[in-house]
Coordinates of C-alpha atoms and ligand atoms in Angstrom, one line a residue:
M16 CA 330.4 136.9 -4.1
F17 CA 331.6 133.2 -4.7
A18 CA 331.5 131.9 -1.6
K19 CA 327.4 132.9 -2.1
F20 CA 326.4 131.3 -5.2
K21 CA 329.2 128.1 -3.7
A22 CA 326.2 127.9 -0.7
W23 CA 323.4 128.6 -3.7
L24 CA 324.9 125.8 -6.0
E25 CA 325.5 123.7 -2.7
H26 CA 321.7 124.9 -1.7
K27 CA 320.0 123.5 -5.1
R28 CA 322.3 120.4 -5.5
G29 CA 320.5 119.4 -2.6
E30 CA 317.3 120.1 -3.1
E31 CA 315.6 117.2 -4.5
Q32 CA 313.3 115.8 -2.1
L33 CA 313.9 117.4 1.7
K34 CA 314.4 114.0 4.5
F35 CA 314.4 113.3 8.2
T36 CA 315.3 110.9 9.7
Q37 CA 312.5 108.9 11.7
Q38 CA 313.7 109.4 15.0
P39 CA 311.9 107.4 18.5
L40 CA 311.1 110.0 21.1
L41 CA 310.6 109.3 25.2
I42 CA 308.1 111.5 26.5
N43 CA 307.1 110.8 30.0
G44 CA 308.3 106.7 30.0
R45 CA 306.2 106.7 26.6
Q46 CA 307.4 106.3 23.2
F47 CA 306.7 107.6 20.4
T48 CA 307.9 107.8 17.0
I49 CA 308.5 111.1 14.6
R50 CA 308.8 110.4 11.4
Q51 CA 308.3 112.4 7.9
A52 CA 304.6 112.7 6.8
R53 CA 303.5 110.5 4.4
F54 CA 300.7 110.6 2.1
T55 CA 298.9 108.0 3.2
D56 CA 299.3 109.9 7.1
I57 CA 296.9 112.6 5.2
S58 CA 293.7 111.2 7.1
A59 CA 295.3 111.1 10.3
I60 CA 296.6 114.3 10.3
V61 CA 293.1 115.7 8.9
H62 CA 291.8 113.9 11.9
V63 CA 293.9 115.2 14.5
E64 CA 292.8 118.7 13.2
E65 CA 289.0 117.5 13.8
L66 CA 289.8 116.7 17.7
I67 CA 291.6 120.0 17.8
Y68 CA 288.6 122.4 16.1
G69 CA 286.1 120.6 15.4
T70 CA 286.5 120.7 11.6
A71 CA 290.0 120.6 9.9
P72 CA 291.0 124.4 8.4
W73 CA 293.3 122.8 6.2
S74 CA 291.4 120.3 3.4
A75 CA 293.3 116.7 2.9
S76 CA 293.7 118.7 -0.4
T77 CA 295.8 121.5 1.1
F78 CA 298.1 118.6 3.2
Q79 CA 298.8 116.7 -0.3
I80 CA 299.0 120.3 -1.9
E81 CA 301.6 120.7 0.7
L82 CA 303.3 117.4 1.2
E83 CA 303.5 117.2 -2.8
R84 CA 306.1 120.3 -2.2
D85 CA 308.9 117.8 -1.0
Y86 CA 311.5 120.6 -2.2
D87 CA 310.7 123.3 0.1
R88 CA 308.3 121.7 2.5
L89 CA 308.8 119.6 5.7
Y90 CA 306.2 117.5 7.3
L91 CA 306.9 115.6 10.7
V92 CA 304.4 113.7 12.2
I93 CA 304.3 111.7 16.3
T94 CA 303.2 108.7 16.7
Y95 CA 301.9 106.6 19.5
D96 CA 300.9 103.0 18.9
G97 CA 301.1 103.5 15.0
Q98 CA 298.7 106.7 15.7
V99 CA 299.2 110.0 14.7
V100 CA 298.8 112.2 17.3
G101 CA 300.4 115.4 15.8
Y102 CA 302.0 117.2 13.1
V103 CA 303.9 120.0 12.1
G104 CA 304.8 121.4 9.0
C105 CA 307.7 123.6 8.0
S106 CA 308.4 125.2 4.6
F107 CA 311.8 126.9 3.4
N108 CA 312.3 130.0 1.4
W109 CA 316.5 130.0 0.9
Y110 CA 316.1 132.9 -1.5
K111 CA 314.4 135.0 1.4
H112 CA 316.8 132.5 4.4
E113 CA 313.9 131.7 6.4
S114 CA 311.8 128.9 7.4
H115 CA 308.3 129.3 8.4
I116 CA 306.2 126.8 10.5
T117 CA 303.1 126.7 8.8
N118 CA 301.1 124.7 10.5
I119 CA 300.9 122.8 14.0
G120 CA 299.0 120.5 16.1
V121 CA 298.5 118.1 18.7
S122 CA 296.0 115.3 19.6
P123 CA 293.7 116.9 22.2
A124 CA 294.5 114.0 25.0
Y125 CA 298.1 114.2 24.2
Q126 CA 298.9 118.0 25.0
D127 CA 300.6 119.2 27.5
R128 CA 303.3 117.0 27.4
G129 CA 306.1 118.4 25.3
I130 CA 305.1 117.4 22.0
G131 CA 304.5 120.2 20.4
S132 CA 308.1 122.1 22.2
K133 CA 309.3 118.7 20.7
M134 CA 308.3 118.9 17.2
I135 CA 309.0 123.1 16.6
T136 CA 312.6 122.2 18.5
L137 CA 313.1 119.6 14.9
S138 CA 312.0 121.8 13.0
E139 CA 314.7 124.6 14.4
D140 CA 317.3 122.3 14.2
Y141 CA 316.4 120.4 10.6
A142 CA 316.5 124.4 9.4
G143 CA 319.7 125.4 11.5
H144 CA 321.1 122.5 10.3
H145 CA 320.5 123.1 6.6
G146 CA 321.8 126.8 7.4
Y147 CA 318.5 129.0 7.9
P148 CA 319.5 132.0 10.0
K149 CA 316.1 131.9 11.2
M150 CA 312.4 130.5 11.8
T151 CA 308.4 132.8 11.6
L152 CA 305.2 131.9 12.3
E153 CA 302.4 133.2 12.6
V154 CA 299.6 133.1 15.6
R155 CA 296.1 134.2 16.0
I156 CA 296.7 136.8 18.9
H157 CA 294.0 135.2 21.2
N158 CA 295.4 131.5 20.8
L159 CA 297.9 132.6 24.1
K160 CA 298.5 128.9 25.0
A161 CA 300.8 128.8 21.7
R162 CA 302.0 132.0 21.8
K163 CA 303.5 131.3 25.5
L164 CA 304.9 127.9 24.1
Y165 CA 306.4 130.2 21.1
E166 CA 308.0 132.8 23.8
R167 CA 309.1 129.7 26.0
L168 CA 311.0 127.9 23.1
G169 CA 312.6 131.9 22.1
F170 CA 310.0 133.3 19.1
Y171 CA 309.4 137.0 20.0
Q172 CA 306.8 139.4 18.3
T173 CA 307.7 140.7 15.1
S174 CA 304.3 142.6 14.0
I175 CA 300.4 142.3 14.0
R176 CA 298.9 141.3 10.7
P177 CA 295.9 143.3 11.2
H178 CA 292.5 140.8 10.3
Y179 CA 294.8 138.2 9.2
Y180 CA 292.2 135.6 9.1
I181 CA 290.1 135.1 6.6
D182 CA 287.0 133.5 9.3
N183 CA 287.6 135.4 11.9
R184 CA 288.7 138.0 10.7
E185 CA 291.5 138.3 13.7
D186 CA 294.5 139.5 13.8
A187 CA 298.1 137.7 12.9
V188 CA 300.8 138.0 15.4
E189 CA 304.1 137.2 13.8
M190 CA 306.9 135.8 15.5
E191 CA 310.3 134.8 15.0
V192 CA 313.6 133.5 16.4
K193 CA 316.7 133.1 15.6
L194 CA 318.8 129.8 15.1
Ligands
COA14 C1 300.0 124.7 20.6 C2 300.4 122.8 20.5 C3 300.7 122.3 19.4 C4 301.1 122.9 21.7 O1 301.4 121.6 21.8 P1 301.5 120.9 22.8 O2 301.9 118.7 22.8 O3 300.4 120.7 24.0 O4 303.0 121.7 23.4 P2 303.9 121.2 25.3 O5 302.8 120.5 25.6 O6 305.2 121.5 24.3 O7 303.6 122.7 26.0 C5 302.3 123.0 26.1 C6 302.2 122.8 27.8 O8 302.7 122.1 28.2 C7 303.4 122.2 29.2 N1 304.5 120.6 29.6 C8 305.7 120.4 28.8 N2 305.8 119.3 28.4 C9 304.9 118.8 29.8 C10 305.4 117.1 31.0 N3 305.5 116.8 30.3 N4 304.0 117.9 31.7 C11 303.6 118.8 32.0 N5 303.6 120.6 31.5 C12 304.4 120.0 30.2 C13 304.9 123.1 28.5 O9 305.4 123.8 29.6 C14 303.9 124.0 28.1 O10 303.3 125.1 28.8 P3 303.6 126.4 28.6 O11 302.5 126.9 28.2 O12 303.7 127.0 30.1 O13 303.8 127.2 28.2 C15 298.8 122.2 21.1 O14 298.0 123.0 22.3 C16 297.7 122.7 19.9 O15 297.5 121.7 18.9 N6 297.0 123.6 20.1 C17 295.7 123.4 18.9 C18 296.5 123.9 17.7 C19 296.8 125.3 17.6 O16 296.5 126.4 18.5 N7 298.0 125.2 16.7 C20 299.5 126.3 16.9 C21 298.8 127.2 15.6 S1 299.9 129.3 15.7

């Protein structure tokens, strides 16, 4: 019991702001950078969403609210030549012992070269290092590309949420990986 309380106290002490140290990434001979997202990245992130979906599912103000929660959210961006080409968000719930991928996207021109996988594995490393035993996410049932990627990274299906997405009432597949 005391050990549990001590762990909680230690977590509270470090709760102020989640921090991620910038890293260089060499992908197919090209130099990318992964770093923590800043408020000034929001328009570039929304632009990546527009390139992916045609229209951005998350508005700038949604990203703003997420980035403001710097005590339980970690958003990373991958940049190439100073431009944001991908982003991933993770939420952390210490009481539920759960980390959760909230959103991920890679600019279409930069997909299929390992950027998405790298962002997920770095998020997993971060969560594991901070004591989270699992990571969860939900994905549209028809998003076979993303589901395949998550499965390749060790995520497995835990349940289906019928009609979870309000735009087209598509089911969500809930997935989880042990860290
Ligand atoms: C899902 C998404 C984030 C994946 O990002 P990505 O950067 O394309 O992912 P990766 O490149 O790591 O993996 C994609 C495929 O490329 C392959 N790949 C990885 N590195 C590669 C390389 N160097 N050369 C060629 N192929 C490569 C992977 O093996 C993977 O293949 P798989 O589908 O057979 O598993 C991206 O496709 C995306 O933004 N999709 C639209 C938004 C979306 O669906 N988001 C998820 C919501 S839940």
